[in-house]
Each structure stands twice: as structure tokens, then as C-alpha cells.
PDB file of C-alpha atoms in Angstrom:
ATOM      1  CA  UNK A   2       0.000   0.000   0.000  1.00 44.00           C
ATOM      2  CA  UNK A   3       1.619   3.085  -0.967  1.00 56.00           C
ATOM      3  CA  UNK A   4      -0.368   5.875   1.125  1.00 65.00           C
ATOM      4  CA  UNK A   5      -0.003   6.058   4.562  1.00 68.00           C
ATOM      5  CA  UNK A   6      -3.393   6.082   6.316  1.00 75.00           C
ATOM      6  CA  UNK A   7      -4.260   9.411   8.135  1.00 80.00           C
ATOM      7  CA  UNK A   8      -4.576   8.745  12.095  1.00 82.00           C
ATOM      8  CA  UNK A   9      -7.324  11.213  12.434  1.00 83.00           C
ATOM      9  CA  UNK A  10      -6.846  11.672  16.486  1.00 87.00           C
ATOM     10  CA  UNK A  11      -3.632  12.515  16.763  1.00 85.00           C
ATOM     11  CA  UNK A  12      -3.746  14.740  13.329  1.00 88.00           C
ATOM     12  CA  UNK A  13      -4.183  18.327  14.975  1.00 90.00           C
ATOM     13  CA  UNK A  14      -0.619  17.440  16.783  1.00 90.00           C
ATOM     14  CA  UNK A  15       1.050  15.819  13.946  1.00 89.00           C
ATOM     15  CA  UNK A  16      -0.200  18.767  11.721  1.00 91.00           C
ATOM     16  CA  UNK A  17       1.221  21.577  13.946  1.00 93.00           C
ATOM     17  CA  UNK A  18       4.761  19.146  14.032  1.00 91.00           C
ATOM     18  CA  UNK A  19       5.011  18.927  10.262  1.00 91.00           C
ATOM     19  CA  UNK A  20       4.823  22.380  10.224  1.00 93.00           C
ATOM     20  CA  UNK A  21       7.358  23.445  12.500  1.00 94.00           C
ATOM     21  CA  UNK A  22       9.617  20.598  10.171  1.00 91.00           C
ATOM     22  CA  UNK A  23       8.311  22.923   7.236  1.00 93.00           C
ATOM     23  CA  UNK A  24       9.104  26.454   8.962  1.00 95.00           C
ATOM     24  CA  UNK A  25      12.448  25.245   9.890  1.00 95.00           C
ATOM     25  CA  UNK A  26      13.632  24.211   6.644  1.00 93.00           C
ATOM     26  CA  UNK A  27      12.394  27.305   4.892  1.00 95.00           C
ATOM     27  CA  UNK A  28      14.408  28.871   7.041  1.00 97.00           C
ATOM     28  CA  UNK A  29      16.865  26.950   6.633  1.00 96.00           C
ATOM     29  CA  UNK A  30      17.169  27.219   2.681  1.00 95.00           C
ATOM     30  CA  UNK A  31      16.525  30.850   2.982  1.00 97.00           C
ATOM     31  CA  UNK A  32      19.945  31.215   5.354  1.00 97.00           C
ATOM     32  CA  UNK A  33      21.492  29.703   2.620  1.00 96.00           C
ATOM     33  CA  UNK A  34      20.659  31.514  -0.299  1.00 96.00           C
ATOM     34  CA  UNK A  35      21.148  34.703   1.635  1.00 97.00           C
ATOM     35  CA  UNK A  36      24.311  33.830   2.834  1.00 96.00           C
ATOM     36  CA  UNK A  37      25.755  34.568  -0.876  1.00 95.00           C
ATOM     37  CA  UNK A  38      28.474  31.487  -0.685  1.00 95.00           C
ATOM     38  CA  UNK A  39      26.875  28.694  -2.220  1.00 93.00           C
ATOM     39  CA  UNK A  40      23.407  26.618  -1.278  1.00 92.00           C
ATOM     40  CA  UNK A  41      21.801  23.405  -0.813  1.00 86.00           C
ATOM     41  CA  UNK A  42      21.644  21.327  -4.337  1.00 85.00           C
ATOM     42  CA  UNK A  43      18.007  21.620  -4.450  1.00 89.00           C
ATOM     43  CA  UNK A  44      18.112  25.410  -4.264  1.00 94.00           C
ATOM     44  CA  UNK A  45      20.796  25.418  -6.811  1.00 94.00           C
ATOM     45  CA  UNK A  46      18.653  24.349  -9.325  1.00 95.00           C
ATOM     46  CA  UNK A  47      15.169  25.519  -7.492  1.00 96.00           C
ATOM     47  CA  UNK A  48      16.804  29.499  -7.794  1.00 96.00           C
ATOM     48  CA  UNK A  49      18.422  29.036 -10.857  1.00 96.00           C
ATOM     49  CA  UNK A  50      15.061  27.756 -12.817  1.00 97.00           C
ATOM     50  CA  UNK A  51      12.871  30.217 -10.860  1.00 97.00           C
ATOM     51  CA  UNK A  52      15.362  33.316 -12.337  1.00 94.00           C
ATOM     52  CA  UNK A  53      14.617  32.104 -15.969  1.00 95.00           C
ATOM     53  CA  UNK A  54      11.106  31.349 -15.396  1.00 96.00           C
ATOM     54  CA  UNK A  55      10.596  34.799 -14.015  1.00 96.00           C
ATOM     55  CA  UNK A  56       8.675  33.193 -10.847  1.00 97.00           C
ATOM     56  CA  UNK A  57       9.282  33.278  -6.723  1.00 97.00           C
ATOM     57  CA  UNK A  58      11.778  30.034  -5.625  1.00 96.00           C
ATOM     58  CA  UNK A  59       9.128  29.664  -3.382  1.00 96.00           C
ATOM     59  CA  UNK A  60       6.765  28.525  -6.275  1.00 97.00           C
ATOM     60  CA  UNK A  61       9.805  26.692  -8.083  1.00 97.00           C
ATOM     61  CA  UNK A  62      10.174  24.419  -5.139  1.00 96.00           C
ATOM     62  CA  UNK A  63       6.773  23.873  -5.679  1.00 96.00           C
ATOM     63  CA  UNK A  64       6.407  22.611  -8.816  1.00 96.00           C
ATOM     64  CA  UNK A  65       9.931  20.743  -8.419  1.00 95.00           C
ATOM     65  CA  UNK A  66       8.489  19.400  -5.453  1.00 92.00           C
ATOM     66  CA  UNK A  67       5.286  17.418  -7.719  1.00 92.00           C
ATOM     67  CA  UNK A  68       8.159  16.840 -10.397  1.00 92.00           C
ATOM     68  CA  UNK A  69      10.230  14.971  -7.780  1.00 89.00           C
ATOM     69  CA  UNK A  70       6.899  13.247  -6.484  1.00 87.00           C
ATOM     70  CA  UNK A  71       6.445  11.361  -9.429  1.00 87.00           C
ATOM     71  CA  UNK A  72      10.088   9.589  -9.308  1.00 84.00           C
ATOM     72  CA  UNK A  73       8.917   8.225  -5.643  1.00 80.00           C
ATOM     73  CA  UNK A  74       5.559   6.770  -6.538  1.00 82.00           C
ATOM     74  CA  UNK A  75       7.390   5.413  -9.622  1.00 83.00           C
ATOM     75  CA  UNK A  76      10.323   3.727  -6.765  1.00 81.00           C
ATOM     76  CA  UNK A  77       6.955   2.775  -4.615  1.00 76.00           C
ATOM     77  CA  UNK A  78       8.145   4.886  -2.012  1.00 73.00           C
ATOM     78  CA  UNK A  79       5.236   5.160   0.627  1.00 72.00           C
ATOM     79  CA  UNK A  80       3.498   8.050   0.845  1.00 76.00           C
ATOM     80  CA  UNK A  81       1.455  10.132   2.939  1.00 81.00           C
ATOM     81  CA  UNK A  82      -0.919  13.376   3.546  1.00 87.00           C
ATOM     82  CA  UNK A  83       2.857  14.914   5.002  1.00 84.00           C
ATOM     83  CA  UNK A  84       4.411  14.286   1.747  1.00 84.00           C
ATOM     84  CA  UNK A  85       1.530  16.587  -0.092  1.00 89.00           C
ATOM     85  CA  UNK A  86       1.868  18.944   2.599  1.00 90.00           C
ATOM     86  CA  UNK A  87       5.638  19.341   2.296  1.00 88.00           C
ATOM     87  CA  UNK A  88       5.047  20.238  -1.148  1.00 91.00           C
ATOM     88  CA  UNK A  89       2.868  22.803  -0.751  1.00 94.00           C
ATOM     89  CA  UNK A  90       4.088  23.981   2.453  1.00 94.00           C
ATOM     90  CA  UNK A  91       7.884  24.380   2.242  1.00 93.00           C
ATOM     91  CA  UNK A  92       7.833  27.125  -0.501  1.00 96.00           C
ATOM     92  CA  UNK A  93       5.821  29.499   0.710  1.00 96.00           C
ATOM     93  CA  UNK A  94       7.746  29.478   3.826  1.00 96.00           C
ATOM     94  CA  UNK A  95      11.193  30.061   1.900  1.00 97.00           C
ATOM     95  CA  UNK A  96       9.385  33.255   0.315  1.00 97.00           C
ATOM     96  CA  UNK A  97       8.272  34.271   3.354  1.00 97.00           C
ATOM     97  CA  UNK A  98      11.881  33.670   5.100  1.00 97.00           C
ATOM     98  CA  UNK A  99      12.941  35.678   1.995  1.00 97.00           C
ATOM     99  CA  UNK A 100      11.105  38.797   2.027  1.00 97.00           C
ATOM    100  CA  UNK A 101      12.496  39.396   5.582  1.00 96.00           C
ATOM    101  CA  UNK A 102      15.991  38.007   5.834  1.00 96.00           C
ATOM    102  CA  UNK A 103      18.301  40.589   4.123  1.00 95.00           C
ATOM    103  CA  UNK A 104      21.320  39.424   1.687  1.00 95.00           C
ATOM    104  CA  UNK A 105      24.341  38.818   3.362  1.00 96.00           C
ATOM    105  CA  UNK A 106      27.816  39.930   1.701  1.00 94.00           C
ATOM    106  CA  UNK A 107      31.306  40.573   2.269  1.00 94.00           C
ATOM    107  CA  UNK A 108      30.957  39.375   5.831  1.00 96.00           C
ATOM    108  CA  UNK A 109      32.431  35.471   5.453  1.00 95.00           C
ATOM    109  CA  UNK A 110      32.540  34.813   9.108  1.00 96.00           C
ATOM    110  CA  UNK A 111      28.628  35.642   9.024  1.00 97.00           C
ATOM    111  CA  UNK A 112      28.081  33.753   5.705  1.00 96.00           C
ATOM    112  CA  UNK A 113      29.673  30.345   7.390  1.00 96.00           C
ATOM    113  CA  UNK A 114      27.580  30.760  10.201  1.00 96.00           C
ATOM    114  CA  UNK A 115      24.690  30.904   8.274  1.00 96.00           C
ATOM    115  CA  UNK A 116      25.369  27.820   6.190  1.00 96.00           C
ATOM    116  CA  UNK A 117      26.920  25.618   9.146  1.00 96.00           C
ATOM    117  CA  UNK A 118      23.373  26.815  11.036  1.00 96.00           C
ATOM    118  CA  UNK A 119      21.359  26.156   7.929  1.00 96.00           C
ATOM    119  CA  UNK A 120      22.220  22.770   7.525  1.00 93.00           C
ATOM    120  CA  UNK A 121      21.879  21.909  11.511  1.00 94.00           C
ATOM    121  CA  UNK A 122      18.548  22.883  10.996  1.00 95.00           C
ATOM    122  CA  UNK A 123      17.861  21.467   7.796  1.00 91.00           C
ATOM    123  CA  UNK A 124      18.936  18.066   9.648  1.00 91.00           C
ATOM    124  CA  UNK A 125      16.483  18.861  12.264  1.00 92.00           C
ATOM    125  CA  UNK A 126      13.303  19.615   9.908  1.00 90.00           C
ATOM    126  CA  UNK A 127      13.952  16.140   8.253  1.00 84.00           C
ATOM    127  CA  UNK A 128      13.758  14.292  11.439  1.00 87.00           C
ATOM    128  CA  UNK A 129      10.840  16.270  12.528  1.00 87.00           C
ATOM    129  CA  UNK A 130       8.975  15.651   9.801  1.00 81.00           C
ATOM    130  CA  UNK A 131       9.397  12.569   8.511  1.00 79.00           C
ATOM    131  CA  UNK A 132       9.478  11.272  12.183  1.00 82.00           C
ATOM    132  CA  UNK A 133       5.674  11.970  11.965  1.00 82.00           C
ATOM    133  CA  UNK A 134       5.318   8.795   9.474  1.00 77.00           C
ATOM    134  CA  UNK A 135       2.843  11.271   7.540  1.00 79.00           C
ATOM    135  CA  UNK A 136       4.729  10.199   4.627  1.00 73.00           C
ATOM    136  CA  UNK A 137       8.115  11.926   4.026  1.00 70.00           C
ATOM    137  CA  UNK A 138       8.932  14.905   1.541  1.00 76.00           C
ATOM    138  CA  UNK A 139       9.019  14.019  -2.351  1.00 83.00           C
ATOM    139  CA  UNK A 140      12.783  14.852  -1.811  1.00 81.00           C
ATOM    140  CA  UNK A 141      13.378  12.828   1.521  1.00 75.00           C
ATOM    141  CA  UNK A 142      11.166  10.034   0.074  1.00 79.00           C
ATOM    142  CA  UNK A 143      13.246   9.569  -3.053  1.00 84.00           C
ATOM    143  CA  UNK A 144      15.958   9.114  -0.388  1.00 82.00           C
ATOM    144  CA  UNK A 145      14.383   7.154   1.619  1.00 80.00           C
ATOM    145  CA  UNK A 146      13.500   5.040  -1.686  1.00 82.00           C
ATOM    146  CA  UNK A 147      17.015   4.564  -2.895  1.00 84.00           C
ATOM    147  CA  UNK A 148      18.077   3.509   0.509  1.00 82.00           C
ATOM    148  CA  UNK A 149      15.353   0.928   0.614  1.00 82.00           C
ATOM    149  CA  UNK A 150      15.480  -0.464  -2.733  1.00 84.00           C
ATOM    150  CA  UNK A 151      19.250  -0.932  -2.972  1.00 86.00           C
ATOM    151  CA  UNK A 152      20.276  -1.204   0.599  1.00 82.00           C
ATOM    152  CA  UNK A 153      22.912   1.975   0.673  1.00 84.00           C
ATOM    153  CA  UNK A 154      23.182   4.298   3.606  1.00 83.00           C
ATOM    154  CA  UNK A 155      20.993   7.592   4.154  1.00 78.00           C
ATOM    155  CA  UNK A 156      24.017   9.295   3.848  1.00 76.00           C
ATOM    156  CA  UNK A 157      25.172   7.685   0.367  1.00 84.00           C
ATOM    157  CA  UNK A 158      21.256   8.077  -1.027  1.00 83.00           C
ATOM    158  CA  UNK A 159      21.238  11.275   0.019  1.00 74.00           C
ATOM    159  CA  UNK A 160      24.904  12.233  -1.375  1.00 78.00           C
ATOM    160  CA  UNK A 161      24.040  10.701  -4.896  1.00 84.00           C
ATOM    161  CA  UNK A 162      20.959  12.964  -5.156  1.00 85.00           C
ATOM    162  CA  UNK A 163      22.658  16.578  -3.866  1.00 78.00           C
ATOM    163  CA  UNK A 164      25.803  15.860  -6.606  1.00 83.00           C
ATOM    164  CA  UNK A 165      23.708  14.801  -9.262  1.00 88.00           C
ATOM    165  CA  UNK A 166      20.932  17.770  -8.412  1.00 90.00           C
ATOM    166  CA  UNK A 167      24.041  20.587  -8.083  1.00 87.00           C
ATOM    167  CA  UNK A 168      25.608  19.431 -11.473  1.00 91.00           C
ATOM    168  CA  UNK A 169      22.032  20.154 -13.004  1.00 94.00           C
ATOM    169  CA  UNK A 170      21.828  23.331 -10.912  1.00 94.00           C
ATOM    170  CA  UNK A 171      25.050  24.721 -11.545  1.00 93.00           C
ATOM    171  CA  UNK A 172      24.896  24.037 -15.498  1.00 95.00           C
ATOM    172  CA  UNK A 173      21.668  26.768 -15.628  1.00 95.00           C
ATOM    173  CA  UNK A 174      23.531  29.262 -13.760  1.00 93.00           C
ATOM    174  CA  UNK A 175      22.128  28.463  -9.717  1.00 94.00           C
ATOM    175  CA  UNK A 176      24.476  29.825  -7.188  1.00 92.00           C
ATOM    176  CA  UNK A 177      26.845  27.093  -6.822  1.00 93.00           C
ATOM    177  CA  UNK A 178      30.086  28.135  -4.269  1.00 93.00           C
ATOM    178  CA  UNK A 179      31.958  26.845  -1.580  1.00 93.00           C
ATOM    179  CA  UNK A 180      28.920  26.845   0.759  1.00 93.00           C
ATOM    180  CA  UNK A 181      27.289  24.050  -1.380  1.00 91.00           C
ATOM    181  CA  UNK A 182      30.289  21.830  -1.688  1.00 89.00           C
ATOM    182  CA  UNK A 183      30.353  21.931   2.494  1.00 91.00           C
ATOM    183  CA  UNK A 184      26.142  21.390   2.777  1.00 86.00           C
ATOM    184  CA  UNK A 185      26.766  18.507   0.588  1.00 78.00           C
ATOM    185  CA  UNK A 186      29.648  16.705   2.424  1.00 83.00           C
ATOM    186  CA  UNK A 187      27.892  17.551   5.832  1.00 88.00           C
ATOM    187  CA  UNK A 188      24.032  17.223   5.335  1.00 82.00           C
ATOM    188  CA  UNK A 189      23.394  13.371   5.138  1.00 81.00           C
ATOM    189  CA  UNK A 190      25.332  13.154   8.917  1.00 90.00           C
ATOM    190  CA  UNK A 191      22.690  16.429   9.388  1.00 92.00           C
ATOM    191  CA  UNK A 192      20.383  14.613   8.828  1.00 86.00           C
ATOM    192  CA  UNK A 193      21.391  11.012  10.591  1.00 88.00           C
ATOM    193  CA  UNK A 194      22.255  12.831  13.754  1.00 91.00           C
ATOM    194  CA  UNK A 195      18.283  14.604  13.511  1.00 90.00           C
ATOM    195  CA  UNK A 196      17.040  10.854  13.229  1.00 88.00           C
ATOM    196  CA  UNK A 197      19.181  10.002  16.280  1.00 89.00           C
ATOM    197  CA  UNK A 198      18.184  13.241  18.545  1.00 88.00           C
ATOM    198  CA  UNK A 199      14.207  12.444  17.960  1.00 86.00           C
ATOM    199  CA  UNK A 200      14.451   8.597  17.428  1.00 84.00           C
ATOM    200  CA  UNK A 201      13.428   8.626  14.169  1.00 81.00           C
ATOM    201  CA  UNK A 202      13.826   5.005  12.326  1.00 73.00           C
ATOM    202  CA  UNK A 203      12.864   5.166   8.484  1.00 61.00           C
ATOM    203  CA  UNK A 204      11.494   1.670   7.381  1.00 53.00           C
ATOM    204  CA  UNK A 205      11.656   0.633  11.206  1.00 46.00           C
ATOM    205  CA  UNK A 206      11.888  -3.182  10.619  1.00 36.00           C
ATOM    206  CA  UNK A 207      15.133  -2.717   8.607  1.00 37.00           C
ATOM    207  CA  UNK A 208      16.756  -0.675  12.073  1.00 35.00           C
ATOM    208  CA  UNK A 209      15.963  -4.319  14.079  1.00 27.00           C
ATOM    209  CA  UNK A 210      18.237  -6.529  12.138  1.00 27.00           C
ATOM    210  CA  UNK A 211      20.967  -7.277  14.078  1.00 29.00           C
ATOM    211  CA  UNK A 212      24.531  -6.555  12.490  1.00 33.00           C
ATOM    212  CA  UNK A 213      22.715  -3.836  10.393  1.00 30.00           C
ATOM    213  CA  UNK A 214      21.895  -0.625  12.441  1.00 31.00           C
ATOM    214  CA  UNK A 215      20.056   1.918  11.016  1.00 38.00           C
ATOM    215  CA  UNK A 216      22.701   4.490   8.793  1.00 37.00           C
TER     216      UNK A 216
END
């Protein structure tokens, strides 16, 4: 069965949880993208398509959002109410994040603190949100689909998605820097040590094996 079914009395809670997931990782891609020295892969490409579209990279992430969506079902990735709300959640909380948070430049010891902080709490948002079991984010669930289907590490899924994503990104012109080479070497542990901090197993049977602990 590939859609989650909704627990209707604990929704209101899990709702306002996913959220917080959401609020934090808008804020977490905004800190990048205003921190001038390179972002996450996604926004890469997201801010990069959005500037020759001549639309918000709020409503990019959007549509890439449904775009990514369709590789998961096609993996059988399981999927829930959460994954449609991460879609239409995420981005307008980056434009929101954006129309307050003022460009950063020239300033490099503020710039790395906003990337090394961005990805702490894009690690964070993951485990929040996908540690409802709403059904994860079209992004996190193609992860979470690669690690199931061919037995690899979070870390390694998640690695072979930001390179290939970035190459795409940085080929149309997205701000690629030093910033994004770091988020991509340090996000998957980001995001492992998020599971860890809220107990957050993906495909729980998998964590009970013995020999095999959850990566």
C-alpha cells in the first residue's frame, strides 16, 4: 500500500509538528541563499530555474516538489498526507523567510555561520517531519527510496541525489560556491544525527536486524 493512512486523532498534533519541520527548513534554505556562498543542491537548481522562469523560488520548489513526487511513486516509495503537505508547504515558507531576511555579503565569518546553522537545521526539519510517518517529503522520500530499494546508507542516497541535483543546478547558472560543496559533504550526517536526537527510524523493521543498524 503506498499511502499512509491518516490517524485522524492525533492529526491536529502531527499537523502543527510537520509544520514546525516545514518552517524550519524554509528557514533553513533561505539562510542559505542569503548567505551569498553557495546553497543546498536543491536550491541550486530551485533558484536558478525560478530566475529564468521569471517566478518566486518559493513557487519553483513547488512545482519541483510534484516533479520529484512522481520519481517516488514510480520507486513505490510510501506516501502520505505529510508528503503533499511538504510540497505545498515548504515554498511558501522560503518566500516568506525571503522577504524578511536581508542578503548577506562581504561578511564570510557571518556567511559560514549561516550555512553551518542552515544545515543543523535542515537536519532537524527532516527528522521532525518525517518522524511523523505522515509520509516523508518528495525529496526525503526519493531518499528514503534509494536507501530501501538498494540497501545503501541515508548518507550515500542522500549524497548521490545533492551531486547529481548541483551538477544540473550549476549548469543553468544556480548559485553554486563553496557553501554548497560543504552542505553537501555535511548534510546526510545532518540529517542522521536529527534521526538520532528524535528517534526517528525510516522503514523501522530494517533498524531491528541485528549486524545492520540503522545508517
Amino acid at each position: 500500500m503506498l499511502l499512509k493512512p491518516v490517524r485522524w486523532k492525533t492529526f491536529p498534533r502531527e499537523f502543527l509538528r510537520i509544520q514546525i519541520g516545514f518552517f524550519l527548513f524554509g528557514l533553513a534554505i533561505t539562510l542559505m541563499i542569503r548567505g551569498n556562498i553557495g546553497t543546498s543542491a536543491w536550491a541550486v537548481l530551485e533558484v536558478a530555474l525560478a530566475s529564468k522562469l521569471h517566478i518566486s523560488i518559493g513557487t519553483m520548489t513547488v512545482l519541483m516538489g510534484f516533479i520529484v513526487l512522481s520519481g517516488a511513486l514510480l520507486m513505490r516509495e510510501q506516501l502520505g498526507w505529510g508528503t503533499l503537505a511538504n510540497i505545498l508547504s515548504i515554498g511558501p515558507w522560503e518566500d516568506f523567510w525571503l522577504s524578511i531576511i536581508p542578503s548577506v555579503k562581504d561578511n564570510l565569518l557571518l556567511q559560514s555561520g549561516m550555512l553551518l546553522l542552515a544545515i543543523f537545521l535542515m537536519g532537524l526539519a527532516s527528522a521532525i517531519y518525517i518522524g511523523v510517518d505522515a509520509g516523508a517529503g518528495p525529496r526525503d522520500s526519493m531518499m528514503l527510496a534509494i536507501k530501501r530499494t538498494t540497501g545503501i546508507s541515508i548518507r550515500v542516497a542522500r549524497a548521490i541525489i545533492e551531486v547529481t541535483v548541483v551538477t544540473l543546478g550549476w549548469l543553468l547558472g544556480g548559485p553554486a560556491g563553496l557553501g554548497t560543496v560543504v552542505y553537501a559533504l555535511l548534510v546526510g550526517p545532518s540529517v542522521q544525527f536529527g534521526f538520532k536526537i528524535f528517534n526517528v527510524h525510516p522503514h523501522g523493521p530494517e533498524a531491528l536486524i541485528p549486524q545492520a543498524p540503522e545508517d
